[in-house]
mmCIF file of C-alpha atoms in Angstrom:
data_model
loop_
_atom_site.group_PDB
_atom_site.id
_atom_site.type_symbol
_atom_site.label_atom_id
_atom_site.label_comp_id
_atom_site.label_asym_id
_atom_site.label_seq_id
_atom_site.Cartn_x
_atom_site.Cartn_y
_atom_site.Cartn_z
ATOM 1 C CA UNK A 1 48.559 28.982 -116.833
ATOM 2 C CA UNK A 2 46.926 29.578 -113.478
ATOM 3 C CA UNK A 3 46.125 33.285 -113.069
ATOM 4 C CA UNK A 4 44.251 34.757 -110.139
ATOM 5 C CA UNK A 5 41.749 37.586 -109.538
ATOM 6 C CA UNK A 6 42.639 41.223 -108.938
ATOM 7 C CA UNK A 7 44.619 42.387 -105.916
ATOM 8 C CA UNK A 8 42.719 42.655 -102.660
ATOM 9 C CA UNK A 9 42.578 45.982 -100.862
ATOM 10 C CA UNK A 10 45.079 46.261 -97.973
ATOM 11 C CA UNK A 11 43.734 46.822 -94.490
ATOM 12 C CA UNK A 12 45.709 47.836 -91.416
ATOM 13 C CA UNK A 13 43.284 46.113 -89.024
ATOM 14 C CA UNK A 14 44.279 42.528 -89.859
ATOM 15 C CA UNK A 15 47.254 40.886 -88.184
ATOM 16 C CA UNK A 16 49.301 38.047 -89.590
ATOM 17 C CA UNK A 17 49.778 34.779 -87.791
ATOM 18 C CA UNK A 18 51.708 31.739 -88.967
ATOM 19 C CA UNK A 19 51.429 28.376 -87.273
ATOM 20 C CA UNK A 20 53.616 25.415 -88.154
ATOM 21 C CA UNK A 21 52.805 21.724 -87.952
ATOM 22 C CA UNK A 22 55.333 19.201 -89.294
ATOM 23 C CA UNK A 23 56.061 20.322 -92.875
ATOM 24 C CA UNK A 24 53.123 22.757 -93.040
ATOM 25 C CA UNK A 25 52.898 26.478 -92.352
ATOM 26 C CA UNK A 26 49.446 28.080 -92.147
ATOM 27 C CA UNK A 27 49.309 31.798 -92.923
ATOM 28 C CA UNK A 28 46.318 33.883 -91.872
ATOM 29 C CA UNK A 29 45.552 37.599 -91.892
ATOM 30 C CA UNK A 30 48.221 39.169 -94.082
ATOM 31 C CA UNK A 31 50.612 37.566 -96.508
ATOM 32 C CA UNK A 32 53.692 39.425 -97.691
ATOM 33 C CA UNK A 33 54.977 38.994 -101.238
ATOM 34 C CA UNK A 34 58.144 39.744 -103.146
ATOM 35 C CA UNK A 35 58.590 39.590 -106.928
ATOM 36 C CA UNK A 36 62.238 39.286 -107.909
ATOM 37 C CA UNK A 37 64.442 38.192 -110.751
ATOM 38 C CA UNK A 38 65.520 34.564 -110.474
ATOM 39 C CA UNK A 39 69.195 33.694 -110.125
ATOM 40 C CA UNK A 40 71.210 30.485 -110.257
ATOM 41 C CA UNK A 41 70.424 29.583 -106.628
ATOM 42 C CA UNK A 42 66.776 29.154 -107.719
ATOM 43 C CA UNK A 43 67.462 26.401 -110.255
ATOM 44 C CA UNK A 44 65.967 23.512 -108.284
ATOM 45 C CA UNK A 45 62.794 25.494 -107.597
ATOM 46 C CA UNK A 46 62.437 26.618 -111.224
ATOM 47 C CA UNK A 47 62.874 23.016 -112.337
ATOM 48 C CA UNK A 48 60.094 21.889 -109.963
ATOM 49 C CA UNK A 49 57.727 24.692 -111.001
ATOM 50 C CA UNK A 50 58.289 24.015 -114.699
ATOM 51 C CA UNK A 51 57.485 20.366 -114.037
ATOM 52 C CA UNK A 52 54.318 21.306 -112.140
ATOM 53 C CA UNK A 53 52.935 23.332 -115.029
ATOM 54 C CA UNK A 54 53.466 20.263 -117.225
ATOM 55 C CA UNK A 55 51.462 18.254 -114.672
ATOM 56 C CA UNK A 56 48.726 20.910 -114.758
ATOM 57 C CA UNK A 57 48.448 20.584 -118.553
ATOM 58 C CA UNK A 58 48.934 16.774 -118.589
ATOM 59 C CA UNK A 59 52.155 17.229 -120.566
ATOM 60 C CA UNK A 60 54.658 15.494 -118.281
ATOM 61 C CA UNK A 61 55.642 13.178 -121.152
ATOM 62 C CA UNK A 62 56.976 16.260 -122.946
ATOM 63 C CA UNK A 63 59.102 17.544 -120.064
ATOM 64 C CA UNK A 64 62.705 17.076 -121.188
ATOM 65 C CA UNK A 65 64.465 19.725 -119.092
ATOM 66 C CA UNK A 66 67.084 19.026 -116.441
ATOM 67 C CA UNK A 67 68.558 21.435 -113.909
ATOM 68 C CA UNK A 68 71.718 21.454 -116.014
ATOM 69 C CA UNK A 69 69.890 22.316 -119.234
ATOM 70 C CA UNK A 70 67.908 25.027 -117.455
ATOM 71 C CA UNK A 71 71.125 26.507 -116.082
ATOM 72 C CA UNK A 72 72.489 26.691 -119.617
ATOM 73 C CA UNK A 73 69.255 28.263 -120.852
ATOM 74 C CA UNK A 74 68.652 30.802 -118.076
ATOM 75 C CA UNK A 75 72.026 31.605 -116.537
ATOM 76 C CA UNK A 76 74.684 31.656 -119.240
ATOM 77 C CA UNK A 77 78.180 32.850 -118.383
ATOM 78 C CA UNK A 78 77.907 35.563 -121.050
ATOM 79 C CA UNK A 79 74.215 36.452 -120.977
ATOM 80 C CA UNK A 80 72.308 38.714 -123.304
ATOM 81 C CA UNK A 81 71.388 42.188 -121.986
ATOM 82 C CA UNK A 82 68.835 42.117 -119.169
ATOM 83 C CA UNK A 83 65.383 40.850 -120.258
ATOM 84 C CA UNK A 84 66.502 40.079 -123.824
ATOM 85 C CA UNK A 85 67.321 36.465 -123.031
ATOM 86 C CA UNK A 86 65.051 33.946 -121.245
ATOM 87 C CA UNK A 87 63.997 35.598 -117.965
ATOM 88 C CA UNK A 88 62.162 34.263 -114.925
ATOM 89 C CA UNK A 89 60.455 36.367 -112.270
ATOM 90 C CA UNK A 90 59.692 34.502 -109.061
ATOM 91 C CA UNK A 91 56.963 35.392 -106.601
ATOM 92 C CA UNK A 92 57.812 34.633 -102.984
ATOM 93 C CA UNK A 93 55.599 34.825 -99.914
ATOM 94 C CA UNK A 94 56.215 35.137 -96.187
ATOM 95 C CA UNK A 95 54.057 35.420 -93.069
ATOM 96 C CA UNK A 96 56.309 38.293 -91.936
ATOM 97 C CA UNK A 97 57.277 41.513 -93.746
ATOM 98 C CA UNK A 98 60.178 41.681 -96.179
ATOM 99 C CA UNK A 99 62.970 44.158 -95.500
ATOM 100 C CA UNK A 100 65.132 46.056 -97.939
ATOM 101 C CA UNK A 101 68.089 43.864 -98.946
ATOM 102 C CA UNK A 102 71.310 44.322 -96.994
ATOM 103 C CA UNK A 103 73.406 42.729 -99.717
ATOM 104 C CA UNK A 104 74.050 44.748 -102.843
ATOM 105 C CA UNK A 105 72.796 42.325 -105.470
ATOM 106 C CA UNK A 106 73.429 43.711 -108.951
ATOM 107 C CA UNK A 107 70.542 42.151 -110.843
ATOM 108 C CA UNK A 108 69.267 45.265 -112.595
ATOM 109 C CA UNK A 109 65.768 44.800 -111.205
ATOM 110 C CA UNK A 110 64.512 46.042 -107.863
ATOM 111 C CA UNK A 111 62.234 43.501 -106.137
ATOM 112 C CA UNK A 112 58.566 44.465 -105.884
ATOM 113 C CA UNK A 113 57.141 44.189 -102.343
ATOM 114 C CA UNK A 114 53.380 43.926 -101.760
ATOM 115 C CA UNK A 115 51.006 42.926 -98.961
ATOM 116 C CA UNK A 116 47.756 41.001 -99.433
ATOM 117 C CA UNK A 117 44.877 40.575 -97.020
ATOM 118 C CA UNK A 118 43.773 36.945 -96.848
ATOM 119 C CA UNK A 119 40.093 36.086 -96.852
ATOM 120 C CA UNK A 120 40.930 32.511 -95.892
ATOM 121 C CA UNK A 121 44.007 30.736 -94.454
ATOM 122 C CA UNK A 122 46.756 29.675 -96.843
ATOM 123 C CA UNK A 123 48.598 26.447 -96.085
ATOM 124 C CA UNK A 124 52.173 26.102 -97.264
ATOM 125 C CA UNK A 125 52.397 22.321 -97.446
ATOM 126 C CA UNK A 126 55.924 22.027 -98.861
ATOM 127 C CA UNK A 127 57.960 24.147 -96.501
ATOM 128 C CA UNK A 128 61.366 22.617 -97.120
ATOM 129 C CA UNK A 129 60.808 21.843 -100.800
ATOM 130 C CA UNK A 130 60.019 25.475 -101.659
ATOM 131 C CA UNK A 131 61.903 27.420 -98.991
ATOM 132 C CA UNK A 132 63.712 30.218 -100.815
ATOM 133 C CA UNK A 133 67.516 30.081 -101.078
ATOM 134 C CA UNK A 134 67.768 33.735 -102.033
ATOM 135 C CA UNK A 135 70.272 35.574 -99.853
ATOM 136 C CA UNK A 136 69.566 39.286 -99.428
ATOM 137 C CA UNK A 137 71.552 39.569 -96.184
ATOM 138 C CA UNK A 138 68.533 39.683 -93.877
ATOM 139 C CA UNK A 139 68.815 36.097 -92.597
ATOM 140 C CA UNK A 140 65.092 35.545 -93.258
ATOM 141 C CA UNK A 141 64.135 31.877 -93.442
ATOM 142 C CA UNK A 142 60.315 32.035 -93.647
ATOM 143 C CA UNK A 143 60.194 32.746 -97.381
ATOM 144 C CA UNK A 144 58.598 30.346 -99.871
ATOM 145 C CA UNK A 145 58.578 30.361 -103.673
ATOM 146 C CA UNK A 146 55.028 30.035 -104.982
ATOM 147 C CA UNK A 147 54.963 31.004 -108.655
ATOM 148 C CA UNK A 148 56.798 32.316 -111.684
ATOM 149 C CA UNK A 149 56.539 34.247 -114.928
ATOM 150 C CA UNK A 150 58.745 33.157 -117.843
ATOM 151 C CA UNK A 151 59.354 35.541 -120.758
ATOM 152 C CA UNK A 152 61.939 36.736 -123.257
ATOM 153 C CA UNK A 153 62.424 39.283 -126.019
ATOM 154 C CA UNK A 154 60.893 38.585 -129.414
ATOM 155 C CA UNK A 155 61.007 40.402 -132.721
ATOM 156 C CA UNK A 156 58.603 41.209 -135.539
ATOM 157 C CA UNK A 157 58.860 42.904 -138.921
ATOM 158 C CA UNK A 158 55.804 44.926 -137.875
ATOM 159 C CA UNK A 159 57.790 46.820 -135.226
ATOM 160 C CA UNK A 160 61.159 48.525 -135.082
ATOM 161 C CA UNK A 161 61.697 47.470 -131.452
ATOM 162 C CA UNK A 162 61.458 44.140 -129.629
ATOM 163 C CA UNK A 163 58.547 43.031 -127.470
ATOM 164 C CA UNK A 164 58.195 40.319 -124.851
ATOM 165 C CA UNK A 165 57.023 36.810 -125.575
ATOM 166 C CA UNK A 166 55.200 35.768 -122.409
ATOM 167 C CA UNK A 167 55.782 32.027 -122.302
ATOM 168 C CA UNK A 168 54.002 31.014 -119.095
ATOM 169 C CA UNK A 169 52.578 32.105 -115.753
ATOM 170 C CA UNK A 170 52.108 29.551 -113.001
ATOM 171 C CA UNK A 171 51.237 29.366 -109.308
ATOM 172 C CA UNK A 172 51.280 26.440 -106.944
ATOM 173 C CA UNK A 173 47.740 25.397 -106.038
ATOM 174 C CA UNK A 174 47.580 26.909 -102.524
ATOM 175 C CA UNK A 175 48.355 30.361 -103.892
ATOM 176 C CA UNK A 176 45.776 30.679 -106.645
ATOM 177 C CA UNK A 177 42.755 32.999 -106.478
ATOM 178 C CA UNK A 178 44.606 35.483 -104.251
ATOM 179 C CA UNK A 179 45.313 38.210 -106.819
ATOM 180 C CA UNK A 180 48.948 37.261 -107.257
ATOM 181 C CA UNK A 181 48.555 36.539 -110.970
ATOM 182 C CA UNK A 182 47.682 40.185 -111.553
ATOM 183 C CA UNK A 183 50.754 41.237 -109.598
ATOM 184 C CA UNK A 184 53.139 38.985 -111.507
ATOM 185 C CA UNK A 185 51.785 39.617 -115.010
ATOM 186 C CA UNK A 186 51.511 43.325 -114.226
ATOM 187 C CA UNK A 187 55.170 43.381 -113.189
ATOM 188 C CA UNK A 188 56.218 41.882 -116.535
ATOM 189 C CA UNK A 189 54.066 44.451 -118.358
ATOM 190 C CA UNK A 190 55.627 47.235 -116.286
ATOM 191 C CA UNK A 191 59.143 46.054 -117.172
ATOM 192 C CA UNK A 192 58.172 46.089 -120.855
ATOM 193 C CA UNK A 193 56.579 49.548 -120.726
ATOM 194 C CA UNK A 194 59.462 51.085 -118.777
ATOM 195 C CA UNK A 195 62.269 49.608 -120.893
ATOM 196 C CA UNK A 196 61.203 50.370 -124.455
ATOM 197 C CA UNK A 197 59.576 47.051 -125.379
ATOM 198 C CA UNK A 198 56.547 47.458 -127.613
ATOM 199 C CA UNK A 199 54.314 44.573 -126.524
ATOM 200 C CA UNK A 200 53.734 41.562 -124.304
ATOM 201 C CA UNK A 201 52.296 38.682 -126.294
ATOM 202 C CA UNK A 202 51.800 34.962 -125.977
ATOM 203 C CA UNK A 203 49.394 32.061 -126.313
ATOM 204 C CA UNK A 204 46.048 32.212 -124.479
ATOM 205 C CA UNK A 205 44.285 28.880 -123.946
ATOM 206 C CA UNK A 206 40.734 29.349 -125.224
ATOM 207 C CA UNK A 207 39.525 26.255 -123.339
ATOM 208 C CA UNK A 208 40.537 27.786 -119.991
ATOM 209 C CA UNK A 209 37.867 30.453 -119.447
ATOM 210 C CA UNK A 210 39.371 31.728 -116.183
ATOM 211 C CA UNK A 211 42.745 32.154 -117.844
ATOM 212 C CA UNK A 212 41.181 33.711 -120.941
ATOM 213 C CA UNK A 213 39.158 36.205 -118.864
ATOM 214 C CA UNK A 214 42.219 36.996 -116.742
ATOM 215 C CA UNK A 215 44.247 38.134 -119.737
ATOM 216 C CA UNK A 216 41.324 40.087 -121.172
ATOM 217 C CA UNK A 217 40.964 41.886 -117.821
ATOM 218 C CA UNK A 218 44.700 42.642 -117.829
ATOM 219 C CA UNK A 219 44.272 44.469 -121.156
ATOM 220 C CA UNK A 220 45.434 41.747 -123.551
ATOM 221 C CA UNK A 221 43.871 41.925 -127.019
ATOM 222 C CA UNK A 222 42.950 38.558 -128.553
ATOM 223 C CA UNK A 223 43.376 38.186 -132.329
ATOM 224 C CA UNK A 224 40.889 35.569 -133.523
ATOM 225 C CA UNK A 225 42.060 35.758 -137.140
ATOM 226 C CA UNK A 226 45.389 34.094 -136.302
ATOM 227 C CA UNK A 227 46.023 30.497 -135.274
ATOM 228 C CA UNK A 228 49.030 29.110 -133.463
ATOM 229 C CA UNK A 229 51.284 26.952 -135.631
ATOM 230 C CA UNK A 230 54.177 24.725 -134.628
ATOM 231 C CA UNK A 231 56.696 22.701 -136.635
ATOM 232 C CA UNK A 232 58.240 20.113 -134.309
ATOM 233 C CA UNK A 233 59.030 16.457 -133.713
ATOM 234 C CA UNK A 234 59.310 14.207 -136.758
ATOM 235 C CA UNK A 235 58.037 16.919 -139.082
ATOM 236 C CA UNK A 236 60.898 19.187 -138.022
ATOM 237 C CA UNK A 237 63.475 16.416 -138.254
ATOM 238 C CA UNK A 238 62.586 15.912 -141.911
ATOM 239 C CA UNK A 239 64.570 19.093 -142.511
ATOM 240 C CA UNK A 240 67.676 17.935 -140.625
ATOM 241 C CA UNK A 241 70.884 17.653 -142.668
ATOM 242 C CA UNK A 242 69.062 18.624 -145.854
ATOM 243 C CA UNK A 243 71.487 18.968 -148.787
ATOM 244 C CA UNK A 244 71.324 21.328 -151.697
ATOM 245 C CA UNK A 245 71.924 20.264 -155.322
ATOM 246 C CA UNK A 246 75.706 20.418 -154.846
ATOM 247 C CA UNK A 247 75.608 18.128 -151.828
ATOM 248 C CA UNK A 248 76.318 20.988 -149.459
ATOM 249 C CA UNK A 249 74.353 21.690 -146.318
ATOM 250 C CA UNK A 250 71.632 24.227 -146.921
ATOM 251 C CA UNK A 251 72.308 26.109 -143.687
#
């Protein structure tokens, strides 16, 4: 995970300028953001971002996903109710303001628009690779996908309602330390609070102090008496095709 500090305070005295050189765009002054629900047109970008978080954690040898498998995971033909299945929020940026969408896109979630003041220039170094394909009818081409939050509903015998399992939060390197982590995590928490979910929980890496402090500052309570356990790989496969005493499958 790569969270960032709190939101900066907007100021009306700073102007935004974007200069382009080859495949780079440099944004100064203000940067405009949009948090929206991912759709199928975002598959290639989600695939790249999921790979990047594996690079960040040195886990590329564990990355087994393909765009096809992600499509089947995230965008099923008969999906679960909104936010109960695997859900991805994307954070997009632009050097120019976002407008209200002209297309009526029935996603069940209204995009969140925010403006940040920049204390230093931000260089978008992968203009074409991360140019957004989202079509809201405004014919706006200067929009770049910079991060995501991945979450889904989970259940516990301790509660009578589901919560969210917050699987991961990630930002491309140029967009860290700008306050966008607070915006994205806060949006997930807001969805939970406003839709009857009882919690937002997940794994916090204790070795990553910045990440750990980020979640503490966002109001997350850490339970030291529990440890994360995982049955996987060969240990899981030992249970495959297990037979009962009558030779029948146990499941």
